[in-house]
PDB file of C-alpha atoms in Angstrom:
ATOM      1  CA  UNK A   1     138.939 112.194  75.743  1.00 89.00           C
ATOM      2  CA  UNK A   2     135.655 113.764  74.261  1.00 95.00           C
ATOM      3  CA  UNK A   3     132.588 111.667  75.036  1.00 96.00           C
ATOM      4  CA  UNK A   4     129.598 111.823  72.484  1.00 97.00           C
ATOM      5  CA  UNK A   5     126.717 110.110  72.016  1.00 97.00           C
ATOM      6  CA  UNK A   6     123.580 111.144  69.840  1.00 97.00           C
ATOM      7  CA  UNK A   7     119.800 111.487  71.400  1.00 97.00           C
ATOM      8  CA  UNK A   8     118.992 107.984  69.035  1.00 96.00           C
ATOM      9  CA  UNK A   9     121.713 105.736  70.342  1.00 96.00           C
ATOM     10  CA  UNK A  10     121.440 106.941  73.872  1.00 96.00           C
ATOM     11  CA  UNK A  11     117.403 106.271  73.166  1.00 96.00           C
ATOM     12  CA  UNK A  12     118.089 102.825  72.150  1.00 96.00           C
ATOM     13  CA  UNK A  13     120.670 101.937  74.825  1.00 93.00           C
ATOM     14  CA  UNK A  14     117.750 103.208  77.642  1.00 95.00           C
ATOM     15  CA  UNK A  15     115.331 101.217  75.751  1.00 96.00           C
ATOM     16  CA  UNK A  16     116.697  97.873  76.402  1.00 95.00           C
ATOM     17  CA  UNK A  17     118.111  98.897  80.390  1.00 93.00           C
ATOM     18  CA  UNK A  18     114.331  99.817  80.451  1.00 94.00           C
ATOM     19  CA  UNK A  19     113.300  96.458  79.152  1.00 95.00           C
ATOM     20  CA  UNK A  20     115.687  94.787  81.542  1.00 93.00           C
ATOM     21  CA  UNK A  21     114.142  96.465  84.481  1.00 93.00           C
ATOM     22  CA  UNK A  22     117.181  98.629  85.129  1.00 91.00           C
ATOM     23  CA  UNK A  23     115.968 102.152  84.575  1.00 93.00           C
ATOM     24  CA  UNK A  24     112.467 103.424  84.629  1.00 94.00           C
ATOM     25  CA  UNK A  25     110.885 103.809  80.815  1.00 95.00           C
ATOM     26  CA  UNK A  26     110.930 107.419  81.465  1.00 96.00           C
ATOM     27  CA  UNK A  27     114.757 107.853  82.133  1.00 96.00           C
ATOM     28  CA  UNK A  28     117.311 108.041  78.944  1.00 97.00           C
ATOM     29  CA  UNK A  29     121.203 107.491  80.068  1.00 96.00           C
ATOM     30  CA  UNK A  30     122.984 109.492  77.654  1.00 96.00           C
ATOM     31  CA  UNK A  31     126.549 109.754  79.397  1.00 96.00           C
ATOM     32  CA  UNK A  32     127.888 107.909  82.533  1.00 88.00           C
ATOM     33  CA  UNK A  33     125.983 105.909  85.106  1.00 65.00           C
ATOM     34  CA  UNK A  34     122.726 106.157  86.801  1.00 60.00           C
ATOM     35  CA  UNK A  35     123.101 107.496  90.441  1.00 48.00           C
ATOM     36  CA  UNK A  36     123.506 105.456  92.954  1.00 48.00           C
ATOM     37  CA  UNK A  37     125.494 102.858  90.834  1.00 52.00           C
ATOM     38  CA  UNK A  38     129.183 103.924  90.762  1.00 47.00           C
ATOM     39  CA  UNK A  39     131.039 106.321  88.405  1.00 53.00           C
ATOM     40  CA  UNK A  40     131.991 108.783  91.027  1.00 62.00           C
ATOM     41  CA  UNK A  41     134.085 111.646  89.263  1.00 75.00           C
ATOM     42  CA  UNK A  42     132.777 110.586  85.798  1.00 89.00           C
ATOM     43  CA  UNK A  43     130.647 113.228  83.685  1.00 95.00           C
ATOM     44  CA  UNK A  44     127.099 112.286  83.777  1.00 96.00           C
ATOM     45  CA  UNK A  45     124.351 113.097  81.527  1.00 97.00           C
ATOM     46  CA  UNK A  46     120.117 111.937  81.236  1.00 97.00           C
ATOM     47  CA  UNK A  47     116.851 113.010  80.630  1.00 98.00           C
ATOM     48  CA  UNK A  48     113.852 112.628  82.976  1.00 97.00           C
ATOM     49  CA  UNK A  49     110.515 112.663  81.361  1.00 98.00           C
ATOM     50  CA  UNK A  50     108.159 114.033  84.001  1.00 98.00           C
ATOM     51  CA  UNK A  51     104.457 113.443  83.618  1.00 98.00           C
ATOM     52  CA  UNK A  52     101.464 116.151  83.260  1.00 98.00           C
ATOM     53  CA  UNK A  53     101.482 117.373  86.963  1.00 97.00           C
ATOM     54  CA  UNK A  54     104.179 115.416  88.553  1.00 97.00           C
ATOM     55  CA  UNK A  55     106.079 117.180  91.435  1.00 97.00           C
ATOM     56  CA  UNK A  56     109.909 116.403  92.326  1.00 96.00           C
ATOM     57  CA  UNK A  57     110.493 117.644  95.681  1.00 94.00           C
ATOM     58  CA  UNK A  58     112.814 120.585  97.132  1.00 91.00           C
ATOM     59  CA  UNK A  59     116.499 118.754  97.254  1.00 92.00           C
ATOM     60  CA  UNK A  60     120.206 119.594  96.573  1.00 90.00           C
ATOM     61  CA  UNK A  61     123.308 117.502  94.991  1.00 92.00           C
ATOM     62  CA  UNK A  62     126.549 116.975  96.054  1.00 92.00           C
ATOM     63  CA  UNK A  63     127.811 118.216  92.916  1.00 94.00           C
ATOM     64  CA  UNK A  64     127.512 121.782  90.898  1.00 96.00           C
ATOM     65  CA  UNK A  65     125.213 120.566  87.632  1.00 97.00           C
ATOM     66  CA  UNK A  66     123.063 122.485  84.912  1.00 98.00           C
ATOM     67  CA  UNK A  67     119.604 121.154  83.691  1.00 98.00           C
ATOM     68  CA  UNK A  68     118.285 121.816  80.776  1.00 99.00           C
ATOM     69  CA  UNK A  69     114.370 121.663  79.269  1.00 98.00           C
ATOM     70  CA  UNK A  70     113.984 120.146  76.349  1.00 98.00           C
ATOM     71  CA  UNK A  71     110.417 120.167  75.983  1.00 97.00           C
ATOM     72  CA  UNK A  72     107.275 120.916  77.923  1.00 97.00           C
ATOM     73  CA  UNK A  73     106.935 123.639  80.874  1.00 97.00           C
ATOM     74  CA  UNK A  74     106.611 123.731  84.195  1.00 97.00           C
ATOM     75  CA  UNK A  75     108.335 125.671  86.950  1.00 97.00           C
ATOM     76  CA  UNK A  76     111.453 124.879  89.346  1.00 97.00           C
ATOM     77  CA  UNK A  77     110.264 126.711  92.871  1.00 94.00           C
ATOM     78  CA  UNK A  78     108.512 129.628  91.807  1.00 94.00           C
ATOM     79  CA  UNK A  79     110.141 130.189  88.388  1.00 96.00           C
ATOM     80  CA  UNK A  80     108.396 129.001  85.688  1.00 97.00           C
ATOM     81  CA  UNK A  81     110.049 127.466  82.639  1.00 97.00           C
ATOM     82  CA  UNK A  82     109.764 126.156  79.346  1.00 96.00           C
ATOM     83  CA  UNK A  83     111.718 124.968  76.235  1.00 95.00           C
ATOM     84  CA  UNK A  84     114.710 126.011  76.269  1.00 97.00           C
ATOM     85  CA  UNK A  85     115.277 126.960  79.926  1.00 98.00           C
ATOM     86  CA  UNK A  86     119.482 126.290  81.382  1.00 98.00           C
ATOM     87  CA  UNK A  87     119.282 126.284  84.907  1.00 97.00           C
ATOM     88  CA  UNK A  88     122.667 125.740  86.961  1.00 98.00           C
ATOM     89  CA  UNK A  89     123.327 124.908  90.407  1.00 97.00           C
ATOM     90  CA  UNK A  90     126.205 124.928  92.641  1.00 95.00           C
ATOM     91  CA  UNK A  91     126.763 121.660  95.011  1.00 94.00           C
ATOM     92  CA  UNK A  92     124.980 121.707  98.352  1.00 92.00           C
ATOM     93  CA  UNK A  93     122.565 124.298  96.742  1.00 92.00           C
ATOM     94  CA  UNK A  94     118.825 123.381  97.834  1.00 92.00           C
ATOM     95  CA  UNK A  95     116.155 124.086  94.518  1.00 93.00           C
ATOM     96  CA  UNK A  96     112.820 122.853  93.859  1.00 92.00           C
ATOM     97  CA  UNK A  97     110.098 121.536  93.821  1.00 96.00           C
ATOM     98  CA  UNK A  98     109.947 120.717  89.770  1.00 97.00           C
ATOM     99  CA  UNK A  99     106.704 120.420  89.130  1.00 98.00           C
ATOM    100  CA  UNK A 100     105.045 119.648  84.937  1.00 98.00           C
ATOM    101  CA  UNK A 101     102.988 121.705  83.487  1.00 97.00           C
ATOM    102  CA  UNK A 102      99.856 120.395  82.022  1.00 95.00           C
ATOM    103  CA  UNK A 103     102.423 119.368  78.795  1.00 93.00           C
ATOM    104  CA  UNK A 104     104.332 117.400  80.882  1.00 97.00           C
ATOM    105  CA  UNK A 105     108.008 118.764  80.900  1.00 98.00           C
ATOM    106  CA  UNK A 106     111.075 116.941  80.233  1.00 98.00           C
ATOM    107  CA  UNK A 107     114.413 117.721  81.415  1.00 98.00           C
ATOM    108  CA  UNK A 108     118.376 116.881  81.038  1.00 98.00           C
ATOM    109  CA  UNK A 109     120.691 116.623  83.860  1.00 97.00           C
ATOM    110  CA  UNK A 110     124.673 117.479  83.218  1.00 98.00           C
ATOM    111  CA  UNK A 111     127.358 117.075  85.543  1.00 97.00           C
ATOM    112  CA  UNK A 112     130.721 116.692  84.981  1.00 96.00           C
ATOM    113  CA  UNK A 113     130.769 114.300  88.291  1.00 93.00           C
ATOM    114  CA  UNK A 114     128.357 111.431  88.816  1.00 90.00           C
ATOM    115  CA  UNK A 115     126.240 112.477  91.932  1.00 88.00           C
ATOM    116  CA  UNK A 116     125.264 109.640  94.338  1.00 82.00           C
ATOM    117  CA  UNK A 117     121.305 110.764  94.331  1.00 84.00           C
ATOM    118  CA  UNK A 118     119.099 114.081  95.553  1.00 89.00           C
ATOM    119  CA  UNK A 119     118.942 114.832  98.883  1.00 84.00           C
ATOM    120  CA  UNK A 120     115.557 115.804  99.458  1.00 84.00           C
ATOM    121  CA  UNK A 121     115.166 118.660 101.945  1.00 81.00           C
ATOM    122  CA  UNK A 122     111.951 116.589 104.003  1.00 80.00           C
ATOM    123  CA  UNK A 123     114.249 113.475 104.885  1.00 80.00           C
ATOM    124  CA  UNK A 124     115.913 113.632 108.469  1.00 81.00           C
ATOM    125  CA  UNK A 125     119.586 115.150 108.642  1.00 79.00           C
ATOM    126  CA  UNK A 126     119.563 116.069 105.099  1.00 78.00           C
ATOM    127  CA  UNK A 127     119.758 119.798 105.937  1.00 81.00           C
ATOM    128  CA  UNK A 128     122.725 118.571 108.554  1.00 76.00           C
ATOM    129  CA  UNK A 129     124.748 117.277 105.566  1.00 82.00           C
ATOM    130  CA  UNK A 130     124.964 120.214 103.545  1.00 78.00           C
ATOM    131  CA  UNK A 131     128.147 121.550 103.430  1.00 85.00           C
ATOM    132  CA  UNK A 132     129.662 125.243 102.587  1.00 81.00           C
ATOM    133  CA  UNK A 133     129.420 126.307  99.066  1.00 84.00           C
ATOM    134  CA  UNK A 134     128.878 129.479  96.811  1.00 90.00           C
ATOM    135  CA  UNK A 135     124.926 128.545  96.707  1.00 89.00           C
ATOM    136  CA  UNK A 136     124.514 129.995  92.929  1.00 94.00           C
ATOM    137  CA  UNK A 137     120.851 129.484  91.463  1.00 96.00           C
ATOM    138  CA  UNK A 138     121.256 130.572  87.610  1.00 97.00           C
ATOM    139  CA  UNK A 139     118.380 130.262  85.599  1.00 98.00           C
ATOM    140  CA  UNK A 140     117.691 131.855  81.593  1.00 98.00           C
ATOM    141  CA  UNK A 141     114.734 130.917  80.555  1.00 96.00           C
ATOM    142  CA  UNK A 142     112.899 130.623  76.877  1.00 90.00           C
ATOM    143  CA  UNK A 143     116.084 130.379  75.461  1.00 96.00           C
ATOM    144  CA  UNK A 144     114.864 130.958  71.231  1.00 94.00           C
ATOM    145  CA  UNK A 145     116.247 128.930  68.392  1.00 96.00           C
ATOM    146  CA  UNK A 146     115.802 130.191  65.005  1.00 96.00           C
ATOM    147  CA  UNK A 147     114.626 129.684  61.814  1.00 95.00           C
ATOM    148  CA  UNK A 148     116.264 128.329  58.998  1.00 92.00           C
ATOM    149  CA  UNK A 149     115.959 131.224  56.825  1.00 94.00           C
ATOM    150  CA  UNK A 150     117.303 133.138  60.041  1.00 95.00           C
ATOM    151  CA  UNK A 151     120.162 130.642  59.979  1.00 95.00           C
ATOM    152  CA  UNK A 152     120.826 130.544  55.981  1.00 94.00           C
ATOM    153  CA  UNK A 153     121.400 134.153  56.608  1.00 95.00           C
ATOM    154  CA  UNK A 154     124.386 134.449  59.011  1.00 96.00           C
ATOM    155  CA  UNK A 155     127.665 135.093  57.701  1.00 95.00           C
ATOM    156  CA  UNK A 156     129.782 133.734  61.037  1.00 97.00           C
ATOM    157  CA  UNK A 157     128.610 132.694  64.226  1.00 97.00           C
ATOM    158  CA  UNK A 158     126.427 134.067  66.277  1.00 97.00           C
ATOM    159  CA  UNK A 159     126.693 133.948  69.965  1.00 98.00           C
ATOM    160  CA  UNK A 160     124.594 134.592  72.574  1.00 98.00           C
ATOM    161  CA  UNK A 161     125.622 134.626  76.530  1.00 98.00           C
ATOM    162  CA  UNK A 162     123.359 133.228  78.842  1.00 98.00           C
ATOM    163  CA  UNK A 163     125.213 133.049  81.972  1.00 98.00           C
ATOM    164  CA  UNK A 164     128.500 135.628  81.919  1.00 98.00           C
ATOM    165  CA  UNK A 165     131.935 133.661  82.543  1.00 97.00           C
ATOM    166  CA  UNK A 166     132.389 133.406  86.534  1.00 97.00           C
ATOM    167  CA  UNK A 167     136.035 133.763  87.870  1.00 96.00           C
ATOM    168  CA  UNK A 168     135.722 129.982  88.726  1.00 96.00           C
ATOM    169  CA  UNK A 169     134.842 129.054  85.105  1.00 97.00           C
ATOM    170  CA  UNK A 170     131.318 128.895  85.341  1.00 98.00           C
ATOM    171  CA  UNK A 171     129.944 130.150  81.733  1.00 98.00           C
ATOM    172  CA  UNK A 172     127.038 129.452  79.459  1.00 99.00           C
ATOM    173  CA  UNK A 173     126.505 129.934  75.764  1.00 99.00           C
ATOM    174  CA  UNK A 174     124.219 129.533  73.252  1.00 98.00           C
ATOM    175  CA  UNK A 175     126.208 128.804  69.553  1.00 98.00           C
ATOM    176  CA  UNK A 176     124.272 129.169  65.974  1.00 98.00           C
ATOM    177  CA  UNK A 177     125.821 128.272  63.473  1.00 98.00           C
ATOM    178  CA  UNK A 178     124.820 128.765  59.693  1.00 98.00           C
ATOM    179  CA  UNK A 179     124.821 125.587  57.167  1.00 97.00           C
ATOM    180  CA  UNK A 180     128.459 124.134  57.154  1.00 97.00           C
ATOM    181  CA  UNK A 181     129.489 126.793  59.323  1.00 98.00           C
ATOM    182  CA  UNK A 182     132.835 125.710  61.293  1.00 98.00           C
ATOM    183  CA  UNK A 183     133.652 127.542  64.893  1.00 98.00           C
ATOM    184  CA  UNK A 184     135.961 126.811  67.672  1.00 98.00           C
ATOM    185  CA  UNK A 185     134.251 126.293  71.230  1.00 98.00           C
ATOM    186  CA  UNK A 186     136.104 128.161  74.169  1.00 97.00           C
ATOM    187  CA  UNK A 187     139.084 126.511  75.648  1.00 98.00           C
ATOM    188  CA  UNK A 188     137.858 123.288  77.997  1.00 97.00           C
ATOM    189  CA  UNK A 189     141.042 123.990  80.744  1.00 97.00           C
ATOM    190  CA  UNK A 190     139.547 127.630  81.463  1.00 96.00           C
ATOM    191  CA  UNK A 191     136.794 125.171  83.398  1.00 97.00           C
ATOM    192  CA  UNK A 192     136.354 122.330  85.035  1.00 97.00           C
ATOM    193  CA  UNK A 193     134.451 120.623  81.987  1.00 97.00           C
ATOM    194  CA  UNK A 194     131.631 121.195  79.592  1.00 98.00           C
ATOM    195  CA  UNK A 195     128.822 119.631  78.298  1.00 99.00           C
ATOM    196  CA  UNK A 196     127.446 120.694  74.631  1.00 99.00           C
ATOM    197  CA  UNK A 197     124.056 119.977  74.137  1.00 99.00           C
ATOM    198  CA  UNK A 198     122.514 120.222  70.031  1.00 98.00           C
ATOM    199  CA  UNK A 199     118.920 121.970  70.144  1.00 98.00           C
ATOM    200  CA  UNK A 200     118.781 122.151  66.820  1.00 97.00           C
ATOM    201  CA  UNK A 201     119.931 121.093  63.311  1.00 97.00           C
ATOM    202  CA  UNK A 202     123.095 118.795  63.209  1.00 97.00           C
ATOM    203  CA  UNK A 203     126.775 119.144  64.477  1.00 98.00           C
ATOM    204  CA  UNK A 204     129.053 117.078  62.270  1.00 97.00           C
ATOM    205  CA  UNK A 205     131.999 115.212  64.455  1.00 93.00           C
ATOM    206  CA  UNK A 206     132.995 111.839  63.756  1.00 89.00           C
ATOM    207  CA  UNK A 207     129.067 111.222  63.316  1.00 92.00           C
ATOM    208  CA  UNK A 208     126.577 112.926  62.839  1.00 96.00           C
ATOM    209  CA  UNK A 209     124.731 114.587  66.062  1.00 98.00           C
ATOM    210  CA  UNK A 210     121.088 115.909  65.771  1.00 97.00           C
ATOM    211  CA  UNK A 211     118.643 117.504  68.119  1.00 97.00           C
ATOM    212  CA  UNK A 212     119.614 116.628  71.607  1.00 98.00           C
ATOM    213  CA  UNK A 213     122.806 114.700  71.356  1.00 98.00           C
ATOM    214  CA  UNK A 214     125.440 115.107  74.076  1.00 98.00           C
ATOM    215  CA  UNK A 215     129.119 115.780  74.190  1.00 98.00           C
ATOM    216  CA  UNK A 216     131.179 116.326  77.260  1.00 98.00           C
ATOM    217  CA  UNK A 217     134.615 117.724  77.036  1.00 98.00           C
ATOM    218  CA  UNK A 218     137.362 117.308  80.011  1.00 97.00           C
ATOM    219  CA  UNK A 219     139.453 120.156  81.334  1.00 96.00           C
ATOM    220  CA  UNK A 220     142.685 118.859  79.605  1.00 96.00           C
ATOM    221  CA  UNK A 221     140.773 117.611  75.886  1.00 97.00           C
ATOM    222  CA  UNK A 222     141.325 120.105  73.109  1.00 97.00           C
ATOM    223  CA  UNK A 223     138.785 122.850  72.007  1.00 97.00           C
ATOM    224  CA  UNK A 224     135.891 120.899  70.308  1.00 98.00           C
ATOM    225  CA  UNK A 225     135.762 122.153  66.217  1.00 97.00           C
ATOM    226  CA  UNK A 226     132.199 122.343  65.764  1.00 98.00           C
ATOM    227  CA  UNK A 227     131.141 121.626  62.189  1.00 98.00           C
ATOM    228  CA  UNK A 228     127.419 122.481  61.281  1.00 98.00           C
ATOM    229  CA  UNK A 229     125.784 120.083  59.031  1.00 97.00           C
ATOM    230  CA  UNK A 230     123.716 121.331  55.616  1.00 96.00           C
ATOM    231  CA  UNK A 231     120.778 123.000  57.923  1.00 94.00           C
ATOM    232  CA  UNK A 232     122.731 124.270  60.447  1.00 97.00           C
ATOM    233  CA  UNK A 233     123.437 124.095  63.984  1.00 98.00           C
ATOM    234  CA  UNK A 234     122.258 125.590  67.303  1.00 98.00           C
ATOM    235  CA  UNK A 235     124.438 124.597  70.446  1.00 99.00           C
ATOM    236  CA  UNK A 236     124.321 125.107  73.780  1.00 99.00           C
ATOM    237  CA  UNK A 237     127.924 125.267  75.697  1.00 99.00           C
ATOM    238  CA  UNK A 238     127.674 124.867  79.774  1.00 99.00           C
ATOM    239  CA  UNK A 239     131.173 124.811  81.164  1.00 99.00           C
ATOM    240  CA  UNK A 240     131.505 123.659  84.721  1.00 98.00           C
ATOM    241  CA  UNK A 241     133.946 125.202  87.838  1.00 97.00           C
ATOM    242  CA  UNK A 242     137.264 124.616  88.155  1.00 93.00           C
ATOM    243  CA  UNK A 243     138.440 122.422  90.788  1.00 82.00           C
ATOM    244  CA  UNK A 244     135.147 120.781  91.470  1.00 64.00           C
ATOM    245  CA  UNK A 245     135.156 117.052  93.720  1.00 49.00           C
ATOM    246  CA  UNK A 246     132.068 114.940  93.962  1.00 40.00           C
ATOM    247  CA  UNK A 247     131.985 113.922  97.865  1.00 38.00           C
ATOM    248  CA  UNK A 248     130.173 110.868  99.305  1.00 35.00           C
ATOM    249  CA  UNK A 249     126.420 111.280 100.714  1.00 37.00           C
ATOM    250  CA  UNK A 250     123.918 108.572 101.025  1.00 36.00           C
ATOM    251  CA  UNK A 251     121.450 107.659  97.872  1.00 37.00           C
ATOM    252  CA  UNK A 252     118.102 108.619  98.302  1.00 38.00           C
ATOM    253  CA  UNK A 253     115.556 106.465  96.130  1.00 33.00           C
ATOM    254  CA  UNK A 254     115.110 108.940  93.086  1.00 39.00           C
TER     255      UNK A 254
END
């Protein structure tokens, strides 16, 4: 079943687990549960709103995820980034630190399985529990959208590749798509899930979904039909590997 929520109901929803003390004000739950509080195998999608200068340490997941900025720069090690930057990483994959940028920089989190919590590469045993894996690091940054004359102007859609399909499914895509423009997303079972994010403009599906809304697809769910709305639509498309299995570690506090 295809999950999808827009950027103002997932705001709201955060607003009041914020209220209650749940999640911190600067966290928005968009899909799935926060980590550390059940959901294992369940897609899982928020933003983090980093401060002016605040540093994440060097960690890894036990799950493959993408993050993408959505506004702000900073850098993630060395490699600085900015709006739009897609980075991906494959499970047991160390990366970091984040660190804002005098803008602050705010970033989204997909996975198509809940992760139990970083595991920052400082804490003791943390380099003992990482565990074999292809190690990928995939980063495009400055990712453009364009203009709505720009947009107004194509006669089909335009795609551009970001990350070239992997033999495991790994693949990311950037989608525009003209006013009312209709185009078929790739098929969901060549992957092991994926996660369209609006960056712009308005994809029309049983509601409509502006800038930053969220849809996750499953392996076995039909190819989404994306529908444009009157300005447009620019999409990004991150599709997961196949045969991916979140595995148990212990929380760590962020």
């Amino acid at each position: 079943m295809i999950i999808a929520i827009s950027d103002t109901a997932a705001r709201q929803r955060s607003a009041v687990l914020a209220a209650d003390g749940i999640i911190p004000p600067s966290r928005i739950e968009y899909i799935g549960s926060r980590p550390g509080r059940g959901g294992a195998g369940q897609p899982q999608a928020f933003t983090i709103e980093m401060t002016p200068g605040q540093e994440f340490g060097a960690h890894y997941h036990t799950v493959d995820q993408y993050q993408v900025i959505l506004h702000g720069e900073g850098r993630i090690g060395r490699r600085e980034v900015s709006t739009y930057s897609v980075h991906y990483t494959d499970r047991y994959t160390g990366y970091g630190p984040l660190v804002a940028g005098e803008s602050a920089m705010h970033y989204m989190t997909l996975r198509a399985e809940a992760d139990p919590g970083p595991q920052y590469m400082g804490q003791p045993g943390a380099r003992e529990r990482m565990r074999p894996s292809k190690r990928r690091f995939l980063l495009k940054c400055d990712i453009p959208t364009l203009g709505a004359e720009e947009l107004a102007r194509l006669e089909q859609p335009r795609i551009d590749t970001l990350f070239p399909a992997h033999d495991d499914g790994v693949l990311a895509l950037a989608w525009r798509l003209g006013p009312s423009m209709t185009a078929l997303a790739p098929d969901p079972a060549q992957g092991g899930g994926q996660f369209l994010l609006v960056m712009d403009g308005e994809l029309l599906l049983d509601e409509p979904l502006g800038r930053h809304s969220t849809i996750f697809v499953h392996p076995g769910d039909e190819s989404v039909a994306m529908r444009a709305g009157a300005a447009g639509a620019q999409v990004l498309l991150m599709q997961f590997p196949r045969g991916g299995q979140a595995e148990t570690a212990p929380s760590s506090p962020q």
